[in-house]
Amino acid sequence: GAEQREKQYRAHRGFGDRRGGVISARTYFYADEAKCDQHMETFLRCIDASSGSSEDGFSAIKLTALGRPQFLLQFSEVLVKWRRFFHQMAAEQGQAGRAALEMKLEVEKLQEALANLGIATKAESQHWFTGDNLAASSTVDLLDWNSLIDSRTKLSKLLLIPNMQTGQLEPLLSRFTEEEDLQMKRMLQRMDILAKRAAEKGVRLMVDAEQSYFQPAISRLTLEMQRRFNRDRAIVFNTYQCYLKEAYDNVTVDVELSRREGWHFGTKLVRGAYMEQERERAAKIGYEDPINPTYEKTNEMYHRCLDYILEEIKHSRKANVMVASHNEDTVKFTLHRMMELGIHPSEKKVYFGQLLGMCDQITFPLGE
């Protein structure tokens, strides 16, 4: 099953042109680093324009405009493999089927499993599960696990995972060449420049969601920006596509990360723009369709994610949400829940945005 699912994060010539079946979203293609710099300059002008026209402006960017999409694909595969390794360990500890944040690995058993796999002796892995970034208990949850490949831990080069095809252990980041490492750094530098300009201008920067096989990397890089720029208020917004089956798990994991680290959670909720392409690609390459099976299921997912964030606003006042939906019922649902939870429009924690045509977006805080 894992081998089949990993096909989702491999390049496929038949889907090199990502415009197929996509009529409601802009698609960028990588030419060279100079073209990425041009895109960044365009985004900077958009931020400046938004600042000049509104006190609480938004500007949206796409990461595929700022770097080589192949890197996002490879990085996504790495992140997904690492997360699946965690779920594999959780299943061996009898926790299969639990929600993402409910899975907690017992450190002692985890160390034994790592030793049995030949990844690290118990003595070698002892220091992995200590320190400020990890839970002060005898268990490791998904956020603790993810922190092990955070660049600040300096552990990424040491970590090995089993290759499901060969059965051999291989370095987690072995696929990255020196040039790809430079491409990642350039992409992060461009994101940094954009986020700094947005913060200076009082503009919120929304990082758009894209195809599911890019999304783990896009979300991870966006979280890094949120850690830096969302300390005092929400500047950087991540986007969650609620037509994806894993949307709720992704939202809850990232909200919990913001709680633990003390920064402001910012999100844009959408239903999604790549359904036909996603389903065609899944069927052709041979992995599970990542999209919810019905329109009703997507609506349920949207309202479930939205309600979770509204509850977070009520309890912490450190979350912000852009309700990016055309759906009248969703707007009514939001207004009703805001009244129930005591979230006043003047707090400017909840925004609404609708698309006009294919490229123009209007956003406004409730009450204006």
mmCIF file of C-alpha atoms in Angstrom:
data_model
loop_
_atom_site.group_PDB
_atom_site.id
_atom_site.type_symbol
_atom_site.label_atom_id
_atom_site.label_comp_id
_atom_site.label_asym_id
_atom_site.label_seq_id
_atom_site.Cartn_x
_atom_site.Cartn_y
_atom_site.Cartn_z
ATOM 1 C CA GLY A 1 0.000 0.000 0.000
ATOM 2 C CA ALA A 2 2.785 2.428 0.874
ATOM 3 C CA GLU A 3 4.552 1.735 -2.420
ATOM 4 C CA GLN A 4 1.351 2.485 -4.328
ATOM 5 C CA ARG A 5 0.748 5.734 -2.444
ATOM 6 C CA GLU A 6 4.304 6.938 -3.032
ATOM 7 C CA LYS A 7 3.586 6.993 -6.778
ATOM 8 C CA GLN A 8 1.672 10.195 -6.117
ATOM 9 C CA TYR A 9 4.931 12.052 -5.465
ATOM 10 C CA ARG A 10 6.879 10.918 -8.512
ATOM 11 C CA ALA A 11 7.246 12.903 -11.707
ATOM 12 C CA HIS A 12 5.133 11.635 -14.610
ATOM 13 C CA ARG A 13 5.702 12.770 -18.183
ATOM 14 C CA GLY A 14 2.004 12.548 -19.010
ATOM 15 C CA PHE A 15 1.253 15.272 -16.478
ATOM 16 C CA GLY A 16 4.184 17.565 -17.151
ATOM 17 C CA ASP A 17 1.735 20.162 -18.450
ATOM 18 C CA ARG A 18 -0.206 20.905 -15.279
ATOM 19 C CA ARG A 19 -2.870 22.927 -17.119
ATOM 20 C CA GLY A 20 -4.799 19.811 -18.135
ATOM 21 C CA GLY A 21 -8.288 19.892 -16.599
ATOM 22 C CA VAL A 22 -7.490 23.114 -14.697
ATOM 23 C CA ILE A 23 -9.530 26.154 -15.727
ATOM 24 C CA SER A 24 -9.768 28.099 -12.459
ATOM 25 C CA ALA A 25 -6.151 28.434 -11.324
ATOM 26 C CA ARG A 26 -2.995 30.027 -12.703
ATOM 27 C CA THR A 27 -0.196 27.616 -13.640
ATOM 28 C CA TYR A 28 3.497 28.530 -13.618
ATOM 29 C CA PHE A 29 6.252 26.666 -15.427
ATOM 30 C CA TYR A 30 9.900 26.739 -14.473
ATOM 31 C CA ALA A 31 12.206 28.312 -17.057
ATOM 32 C CA ASP A 32 15.198 29.356 -14.970
ATOM 33 C CA GLU A 33 16.097 31.166 -11.774
ATOM 34 C CA ALA A 34 15.946 34.558 -13.506
ATOM 35 C CA LYS A 35 12.294 33.960 -14.391
ATOM 36 C CA CYS A 36 11.576 33.125 -10.749
ATOM 37 C CA ASP A 37 13.135 36.442 -9.781
ATOM 38 C CA GLN A 38 10.830 38.190 -12.268
ATOM 39 C CA HIS A 39 7.818 36.510 -10.680
ATOM 40 C CA MET A 40 9.019 37.647 -7.264
ATOM 41 C CA GLU A 41 9.239 41.244 -8.488
ATOM 42 C CA THR A 42 5.669 40.989 -9.802
ATOM 43 C CA PHE A 43 4.493 39.700 -6.426
ATOM 44 C CA LEU A 44 6.289 42.569 -4.693
ATOM 45 C CA ARG A 45 4.416 45.075 -6.862
ATOM 46 C CA CYS A 46 1.148 43.317 -5.990
ATOM 47 C CA ILE A 47 1.927 43.621 -2.272
ATOM 48 C CA ASP A 48 2.653 47.320 -2.715
ATOM 49 C CA ALA A 49 -0.593 47.801 -4.654
ATOM 50 C CA SER A 50 -2.591 45.974 -2.000
ATOM 51 C CA SER A 51 -1.038 48.124 0.699
ATOM 52 C CA GLY A 52 -1.981 51.288 -1.144
ATOM 53 C CA SER A 53 -5.617 50.337 -1.579
ATOM 54 C CA SER A 54 -6.549 48.815 1.791
ATOM 55 C CA GLU A 55 -5.584 48.981 5.452
ATOM 56 C CA ASP A 56 -5.935 45.201 5.778
ATOM 57 C CA GLY A 57 -4.911 43.959 2.374
ATOM 58 C CA PHE A 58 -4.145 40.466 1.158
ATOM 59 C CA SER A 59 -1.845 39.294 -1.593
ATOM 60 C CA ALA A 60 -1.667 35.734 -2.908
ATOM 61 C CA ILE A 61 1.432 33.955 -4.230
ATOM 62 C CA LYS A 62 2.229 30.533 -5.674
ATOM 63 C CA LEU A 63 5.428 28.730 -4.780
ATOM 64 C CA THR A 64 5.671 27.099 -8.215
ATOM 65 C CA ALA A 65 6.347 30.633 -9.475
ATOM 66 C CA LEU A 66 9.307 31.024 -7.123
ATOM 67 C CA GLY A 67 11.289 27.867 -7.782
ATOM 68 C CA ARG A 68 11.583 24.610 -9.652
ATOM 69 C CA PRO A 69 8.439 22.501 -9.168
ATOM 70 C CA GLN A 70 10.539 19.320 -9.384
ATOM 71 C CA PHE A 71 12.113 20.286 -6.080
ATOM 72 C CA LEU A 72 8.670 20.624 -4.483
ATOM 73 C CA LEU A 73 7.778 17.179 -5.808
ATOM 74 C CA GLN A 74 10.907 15.574 -4.379
ATOM 75 C CA PHE A 75 10.619 17.369 -1.053
ATOM 76 C CA SER A 76 6.969 16.319 -0.805
ATOM 77 C CA GLU A 77 7.967 12.705 -1.315
ATOM 78 C CA VAL A 78 10.532 12.963 1.475
ATOM 79 C CA LEU A 79 8.009 14.498 3.887
ATOM 80 C CA VAL A 80 5.317 11.955 3.052
ATOM 81 C CA LYS A 81 7.709 9.016 3.440
ATOM 82 C CA TRP A 82 8.778 10.320 6.845
ATOM 83 C CA ARG A 83 5.179 10.737 7.973
ATOM 84 C CA ARG A 84 4.251 7.263 6.738
ATOM 85 C CA PHE A 85 7.181 5.824 8.643
ATOM 86 C CA PHE A 86 5.647 7.349 11.772
ATOM 87 C CA HIS A 87 2.265 5.756 10.969
ATOM 88 C CA GLN A 88 3.982 2.428 10.363
ATOM 89 C CA MET A 89 5.581 2.615 13.809
ATOM 90 C CA ALA A 90 2.232 3.633 15.319
ATOM 91 C CA ALA A 91 0.506 0.648 13.710
ATOM 92 C CA GLU A 92 3.128 -1.669 15.211
ATOM 93 C CA GLN A 93 2.265 -0.165 18.618
ATOM 94 C CA GLY A 94 -1.447 -0.916 18.070
ATOM 95 C CA GLN A 95 -2.550 2.609 17.163
ATOM 96 C CA ALA A 96 -3.645 2.170 13.554
ATOM 97 C CA GLY A 97 -6.762 4.114 12.622
ATOM 98 C CA ARG A 98 -6.398 6.869 15.210
ATOM 99 C CA ALA A 99 -6.488 10.552 14.304
ATOM 100 C CA ALA A 100 -3.064 12.011 13.494
ATOM 101 C CA LEU A 101 -2.577 13.839 16.796
ATOM 102 C CA GLU A 102 -3.931 10.966 18.882
ATOM 103 C CA MET A 103 -1.079 8.673 17.863
ATOM 104 C CA LYS A 104 1.653 8.693 20.488
ATOM 105 C CA LEU A 105 4.629 6.397 20.156
ATOM 106 C CA GLU A 106 6.216 5.066 23.316
ATOM 107 C CA VAL A 107 9.848 6.159 23.111
ATOM 108 C CA GLU A 108 11.192 2.922 24.557
ATOM 109 C CA LYS A 109 9.362 0.782 21.989
ATOM 110 C CA LEU A 110 10.277 3.203 19.199
ATOM 111 C CA GLN A 111 13.959 2.974 20.078
ATOM 112 C CA GLU A 112 13.735 -0.811 20.060
ATOM 113 C CA ALA A 113 12.087 -0.713 16.627
ATOM 114 C CA LEU A 114 14.766 1.620 15.263
ATOM 115 C CA ALA A 115 17.450 -0.699 16.602
ATOM 116 C CA ASN A 116 15.766 -3.768 15.099
ATOM 117 C CA LEU A 117 15.593 -2.026 11.717
ATOM 118 C CA GLY A 118 19.289 -1.237 11.914
ATOM 119 C CA ILE A 119 18.697 2.511 11.815
ATOM 120 C CA ALA A 120 20.267 3.384 15.146
ATOM 121 C CA THR A 121 21.171 1.677 18.401
ATOM 122 C CA LYS A 122 19.259 2.690 21.508
ATOM 123 C CA ALA A 123 22.260 4.672 22.698
ATOM 124 C CA GLU A 124 22.562 6.448 19.339
ATOM 125 C CA SER A 125 18.900 7.448 19.226
ATOM 126 C CA GLN A 126 18.691 8.476 22.877
ATOM 127 C CA HIS A 127 19.444 12.158 22.208
ATOM 128 C CA TRP A 128 16.880 12.341 19.379
ATOM 129 C CA PHE A 129 14.009 12.320 21.835
ATOM 130 C CA THR A 130 15.165 14.937 24.297
ATOM 131 C CA GLY A 131 15.241 18.717 24.264
ATOM 132 C CA ASP A 132 12.842 21.625 24.089
ATOM 133 C CA ASN A 133 11.321 20.639 20.748
ATOM 134 C CA LEU A 134 10.040 17.279 21.946
ATOM 135 C CA ALA A 135 7.330 16.379 24.412
ATOM 136 C CA ALA A 136 8.379 16.221 28.055
ATOM 137 C CA SER A 137 6.911 12.756 28.383
ATOM 138 C CA SER A 138 7.829 9.199 27.466
ATOM 139 C CA THR A 139 5.920 9.453 24.167
ATOM 140 C CA VAL A 140 6.457 11.023 20.751
ATOM 141 C CA ASP A 141 3.587 12.399 18.670
ATOM 142 C CA LEU A 142 3.542 13.455 15.025
ATOM 143 C CA LEU A 143 4.750 16.979 15.753
ATOM 144 C CA ASP A 144 7.668 15.642 17.802
ATOM 145 C CA TRP A 145 8.440 13.247 14.971
ATOM 146 C CA ASN A 146 8.349 15.985 12.340
ATOM 147 C CA SER A 147 10.721 18.118 14.402
ATOM 148 C CA LEU A 148 13.425 15.501 13.891
ATOM 149 C CA ILE A 149 13.830 16.620 10.265
ATOM 150 C CA ASP A 150 13.712 20.287 11.125
ATOM 151 C CA SER A 151 16.948 21.851 9.856
ATOM 152 C CA ARG A 152 17.571 23.295 13.317
ATOM 153 C CA THR A 153 18.079 19.838 14.818
ATOM 154 C CA LYS A 154 20.925 19.016 12.398
ATOM 155 C CA LEU A 155 19.709 15.413 12.330
ATOM 156 C CA SER A 156 18.447 15.184 8.757
ATOM 157 C CA LYS A 157 21.659 13.684 7.373
ATOM 158 C CA LEU A 158 21.658 11.003 10.057
ATOM 159 C CA LEU A 159 18.133 9.723 9.524
ATOM 160 C CA LEU A 160 17.528 6.589 7.504
ATOM 161 C CA ILE A 161 14.262 5.022 6.418
ATOM 162 C CA PRO A 162 13.468 1.697 4.741
ATOM 163 C CA ASN A 163 12.978 1.774 0.982
ATOM 164 C CA MET A 164 9.726 -0.139 0.481
ATOM 165 C CA GLN A 165 10.873 -1.385 -2.947
ATOM 166 C CA THR A 166 14.378 -2.580 -2.155
ATOM 167 C CA GLY A 167 14.057 -3.290 1.551
ATOM 168 C CA GLN A 168 17.317 -1.392 2.066
ATOM 169 C CA LEU A 169 17.917 1.549 4.366
ATOM 170 C CA GLU A 170 18.672 4.840 2.649
ATOM 171 C CA PRO A 171 19.270 8.434 3.805
ATOM 172 C CA LEU A 172 16.081 10.438 3.975
ATOM 173 C CA LEU A 173 17.451 13.344 1.933
ATOM 174 C CA SER A 174 19.723 11.359 -0.388
ATOM 175 C CA ARG A 175 17.881 12.500 -3.503
ATOM 176 C CA PHE A 176 18.875 16.151 -3.195
ATOM 177 C CA THR A 177 21.833 17.258 -5.301
ATOM 178 C CA GLU A 178 23.916 20.316 -4.495
ATOM 179 C CA GLU A 179 22.077 22.295 -7.178
ATOM 180 C CA GLU A 180 18.686 21.252 -5.784
ATOM 181 C CA ASP A 181 19.801 22.335 -2.346
ATOM 182 C CA LEU A 182 20.680 25.734 -3.817
ATOM 183 C CA GLN A 183 17.286 25.901 -5.555
ATOM 184 C CA MET A 184 15.583 25.285 -2.222
ATOM 185 C CA LYS A 185 17.607 28.061 -0.583
ATOM 186 C CA ARG A 186 16.768 30.483 -3.414
ATOM 187 C CA MET A 187 13.077 29.673 -3.110
ATOM 188 C CA LEU A 188 13.219 30.304 0.638
ATOM 189 C CA GLN A 189 15.085 33.570 0.042
ATOM 190 C CA ARG A 190 12.352 34.751 -2.337
ATOM 191 C CA MET A 191 9.669 33.784 0.163
ATOM 192 C CA ASP A 192 11.584 35.654 2.850
ATOM 193 C CA ILE A 193 11.781 38.820 0.734
ATOM 194 C CA LEU A 194 8.038 38.675 0.021
ATOM 195 C CA ALA A 195 7.094 38.047 3.651
ATOM 196 C CA LYS A 196 9.298 40.915 4.846
ATOM 197 C CA ARG A 197 7.699 43.311 2.344
ATOM 198 C CA ALA A 198 4.222 42.134 3.363
ATOM 199 C CA ALA A 199 5.032 42.699 7.045
ATOM 200 C CA GLU A 200 6.421 46.168 6.315
ATOM 201 C CA LYS A 201 3.342 47.121 4.291
ATOM 202 C CA GLY A 202 0.760 45.613 6.638
ATOM 203 C CA VAL A 203 -0.384 43.132 3.985
ATOM 204 C CA ARG A 204 -1.255 39.496 4.677
ATOM 205 C CA LEU A 205 0.523 37.052 2.374
ATOM 206 C CA MET A 206 -1.564 34.060 1.322
ATOM 207 C CA VAL A 207 0.393 31.097 -0.065
ATOM 208 C CA ASP A 208 -1.913 29.311 -2.475
ATOM 209 C CA ALA A 209 -2.420 25.565 -2.376
ATOM 210 C CA GLU A 210 -1.555 23.682 -5.549
ATOM 211 C CA GLN A 211 -1.650 20.070 -6.748
ATOM 212 C CA SER A 212 -1.653 17.520 -3.913
ATOM 213 C CA TYR A 213 1.717 16.088 -4.963
ATOM 214 C CA PHE A 214 3.338 19.502 -4.350
ATOM 215 C CA GLN A 215 1.337 20.374 -1.260
ATOM 216 C CA PRO A 216 3.359 18.710 1.549
ATOM 217 C CA ALA A 217 6.418 20.740 0.532
ATOM 218 C CA ILE A 218 4.431 23.943 0.007
ATOM 219 C CA SER A 219 2.827 23.625 3.436
ATOM 220 C CA ARG A 220 6.131 22.808 5.122
ATOM 221 C CA LEU A 221 7.889 25.838 3.621
ATOM 222 C CA THR A 222 4.905 28.047 4.464
ATOM 223 C CA LEU A 223 5.003 26.849 8.075
ATOM 224 C CA GLU A 224 8.642 27.894 8.247
ATOM 225 C CA MET A 225 7.597 31.398 7.166
ATOM 226 C CA GLN A 226 4.759 31.433 9.712
ATOM 227 C CA ARG A 227 7.178 30.507 12.485
ATOM 228 C CA ARG A 228 9.243 33.581 11.653
ATOM 229 C CA PHE A 229 6.679 36.196 10.678
ATOM 230 C CA ASN A 230 3.528 35.304 12.635
ATOM 231 C CA ARG A 231 4.895 35.950 16.124
ATOM 232 C CA ASP A 232 2.839 39.070 16.844
ATOM 233 C CA ARG A 233 0.057 38.726 14.253
ATOM 234 C CA ALA A 234 -0.857 36.603 11.268
ATOM 235 C CA ILE A 235 1.140 37.816 8.264
ATOM 236 C CA VAL A 236 1.594 34.545 6.359
ATOM 237 C CA PHE A 237 -1.497 32.447 5.586
ATOM 238 C CA ASN A 238 -1.359 28.801 4.520
ATOM 239 C CA THR A 239 -4.104 27.376 2.269
ATOM 240 C CA TYR A 240 -5.987 24.135 2.919
ATOM 241 C CA GLN A 241 -7.983 22.387 0.196
ATOM 242 C CA CYS A 242 -11.028 20.794 1.763
ATOM 243 C CA TYR A 243 -11.749 18.483 -1.142
ATOM 244 C CA LEU A 244 -8.738 16.486 0.046
ATOM 245 C CA LYS A 245 -9.410 13.532 2.336
ATOM 246 C CA GLU A 246 -6.534 14.541 4.642
ATOM 247 C CA ALA A 247 -7.546 18.213 5.037
ATOM 248 C CA TYR A 248 -8.785 17.981 8.639
ATOM 249 C CA ASP A 249 -5.677 16.120 9.840
ATOM 250 C CA ASN A 250 -3.466 18.732 8.183
ATOM 251 C CA VAL A 251 -5.366 21.636 9.766
ATOM 252 C CA THR A 252 -5.376 20.161 13.272
ATOM 253 C CA VAL A 253 -1.676 19.244 13.176
ATOM 254 C CA ASP A 254 -0.661 22.741 12.058
ATOM 255 C CA VAL A 255 -2.922 24.486 14.582
ATOM 256 C CA GLU A 256 -1.379 22.391 17.346
ATOM 257 C CA LEU A 257 2.100 23.342 16.134
ATOM 258 C CA SER A 258 1.165 27.041 16.342
ATOM 259 C CA ARG A 259 -0.088 26.502 19.920
ATOM 260 C CA ARG A 260 3.110 24.807 21.049
ATOM 261 C CA GLU A 261 5.383 27.378 19.457
ATOM 262 C CA GLY A 262 3.240 30.412 20.285
ATOM 263 C CA TRP A 263 2.726 31.978 16.860
ATOM 264 C CA HIS A 264 -0.473 33.161 15.152
ATOM 265 C CA PHE A 265 -2.155 30.629 12.874
ATOM 266 C CA GLY A 266 -3.305 32.081 9.549
ATOM 267 C CA THR A 267 -5.233 30.106 6.967
ATOM 268 C CA LYS A 268 -7.270 30.361 3.822
ATOM 269 C CA LEU A 269 -9.855 27.603 3.390
ATOM 270 C CA VAL A 270 -10.846 26.596 -0.140
ATOM 271 C CA ARG A 271 -12.619 23.621 -1.607
ATOM 272 C CA GLY A 272 -10.048 23.082 -4.380
ATOM 273 C CA ALA A 273 -9.302 23.795 -8.027
ATOM 274 C CA TYR A 274 -7.563 20.695 -9.424
ATOM 275 C CA MET A 275 -10.135 17.908 -9.008
ATOM 276 C CA GLU A 276 -10.306 16.617 -12.595
ATOM 277 C CA GLN A 277 -6.543 16.587 -12.972
ATOM 278 C CA GLU A 278 -6.003 14.996 -9.557
ATOM 279 C CA ARG A 279 -8.417 12.156 -10.277
ATOM 280 C CA GLU A 280 -7.092 11.525 -13.765
ATOM 281 C CA ARG A 281 -3.507 11.417 -12.507
ATOM 282 C CA ALA A 282 -4.379 9.049 -9.640
ATOM 283 C CA ALA A 283 -6.168 6.659 -11.999
ATOM 284 C CA LYS A 284 -3.428 6.702 -14.638
ATOM 285 C CA ILE A 285 -0.425 6.358 -12.310
ATOM 286 C CA GLY A 286 -2.139 3.990 -9.882
ATOM 287 C CA TYR A 287 -2.601 5.517 -6.415
ATOM 288 C CA GLU A 288 -5.620 6.280 -4.262
ATOM 289 C CA ASP A 289 -7.731 9.242 -5.375
ATOM 290 C CA PRO A 290 -6.870 11.994 -2.830
ATOM 291 C CA ILE A 291 -10.197 13.801 -3.385
ATOM 292 C CA ASN A 292 -13.310 13.290 -1.257
ATOM 293 C CA PRO A 293 -15.754 11.015 -3.091
ATOM 294 C CA THR A 294 -18.721 13.407 -3.186
ATOM 295 C CA TYR A 295 -19.539 17.112 -3.146
ATOM 296 C CA GLU A 296 -21.374 16.576 0.138
ATOM 297 C CA LYS A 297 -18.272 15.037 1.730
ATOM 298 C CA THR A 298 -16.234 18.049 0.646
ATOM 299 C CA ASN A 299 -18.801 20.387 2.204
ATOM 300 C CA GLU A 300 -18.650 18.399 5.432
ATOM 301 C CA MET A 301 -14.851 18.615 5.405
ATOM 302 C CA TYR A 302 -14.915 22.360 4.763
ATOM 303 C CA HIS A 303 -17.307 23.047 7.643
ATOM 304 C CA ARG A 304 -15.411 20.680 9.944
ATOM 305 C CA CYS A 305 -12.103 22.463 9.298
ATOM 306 C CA LEU A 306 -13.721 25.892 9.522
ATOM 307 C CA ASP A 307 -15.447 25.070 12.802
ATOM 308 C CA TYR A 308 -12.163 23.836 14.296
ATOM 309 C CA ILE A 309 -10.446 27.122 13.416
ATOM 310 C CA LEU A 310 -13.362 29.221 14.713
ATOM 311 C CA GLU A 311 -13.134 27.325 18.011
ATOM 312 C CA GLU A 312 -9.416 28.116 18.095
ATOM 313 C CA ILE A 313 -10.178 31.804 17.559
ATOM 314 C CA LYS A 314 -12.631 31.687 20.467
ATOM 315 C CA HIS A 315 -10.163 30.046 22.847
ATOM 316 C CA SER A 316 -6.885 31.759 21.910
ATOM 317 C CA ARG A 317 -7.639 34.757 19.644
ATOM 318 C CA LYS A 318 -4.414 33.744 17.859
ATOM 319 C CA ALA A 319 -5.964 32.277 14.718
ATOM 320 C CA ASN A 320 -7.206 33.994 11.555
ATOM 321 C CA VAL A 321 -9.196 32.527 8.691
ATOM 322 C CA MET A 322 -10.054 33.573 5.173
ATOM 323 C CA VAL A 323 -13.330 31.861 4.198
ATOM 324 C CA ALA A 324 -12.649 31.629 0.464
ATOM 325 C CA SER A 325 -15.935 30.224 -0.731
ATOM 326 C CA HIS A 326 -18.752 30.998 -3.159
ATOM 327 C CA ASN A 327 -21.089 28.796 -1.137
ATOM 328 C CA GLU A 328 -24.014 30.631 0.474
ATOM 329 C CA ASP A 329 -24.546 27.914 3.072
ATOM 330 C CA THR A 330 -20.893 28.170 4.120
ATOM 331 C CA VAL A 331 -21.161 31.935 4.587
ATOM 332 C CA LYS A 332 -24.331 31.476 6.678
ATOM 333 C CA PHE A 333 -22.665 28.704 8.675
ATOM 334 C CA THR A 334 -19.706 30.982 9.414
ATOM 335 C CA LEU A 335 -21.882 33.889 10.535
ATOM 336 C CA HIS A 336 -23.960 31.611 12.756
ATOM 337 C CA ARG A 337 -20.910 30.050 14.431
ATOM 338 C CA MET A 338 -19.277 33.448 14.932
ATOM 339 C CA MET A 339 -22.335 34.646 16.820
ATOM 340 C CA GLU A 340 -22.447 31.453 18.907
ATOM 341 C CA LEU A 341 -18.750 31.690 19.771
ATOM 342 C CA GLY A 342 -18.718 35.420 20.466
ATOM 343 C CA ILE A 343 -16.339 36.338 17.638
ATOM 344 C CA HIS A 344 -17.059 39.959 16.761
ATOM 345 C CA PRO A 345 -16.392 41.332 13.248
ATOM 346 C CA SER A 346 -14.375 44.209 14.695
ATOM 347 C CA GLU A 347 -11.694 41.716 15.801
ATOM 348 C CA LYS A 348 -10.891 41.073 12.138
ATOM 349 C CA LYS A 349 -10.167 37.402 12.719
ATOM 350 C CA VAL A 350 -12.556 36.154 10.010
ATOM 351 C CA TYR A 351 -12.451 37.305 6.384
ATOM 352 C CA PHE A 352 -14.439 36.362 3.323
ATOM 353 C CA GLY A 353 -13.080 36.152 -0.228
ATOM 354 C CA GLN A 354 -14.708 35.219 -3.536
ATOM 355 C CA LEU A 355 -13.072 34.767 -6.909
ATOM 356 C CA LEU A 356 -14.186 37.014 -9.762
ATOM 357 C CA GLY A 357 -13.483 35.330 -13.059
ATOM 358 C CA MET A 358 -10.177 33.428 -12.970
ATOM 359 C CA CYS A 359 -7.598 35.819 -11.597
ATOM 360 C CA ASP A 360 -9.133 38.742 -9.663
ATOM 361 C CA GLN A 361 -9.918 38.353 -5.990
ATOM 362 C CA ILE A 362 -11.864 40.585 -3.651
ATOM 363 C CA THR A 363 -11.410 40.212 0.097
ATOM 364 C CA PHE A 364 -13.037 42.081 2.937
ATOM 365 C CA PRO A 365 -13.428 41.748 6.720
ATOM 366 C CA LEU A 366 -16.921 41.008 7.952
ATOM 367 C CA GLY A 367 -18.813 44.220 8.615
ATOM 368 C CA GLU A 368 -17.113 46.436 6.045
#
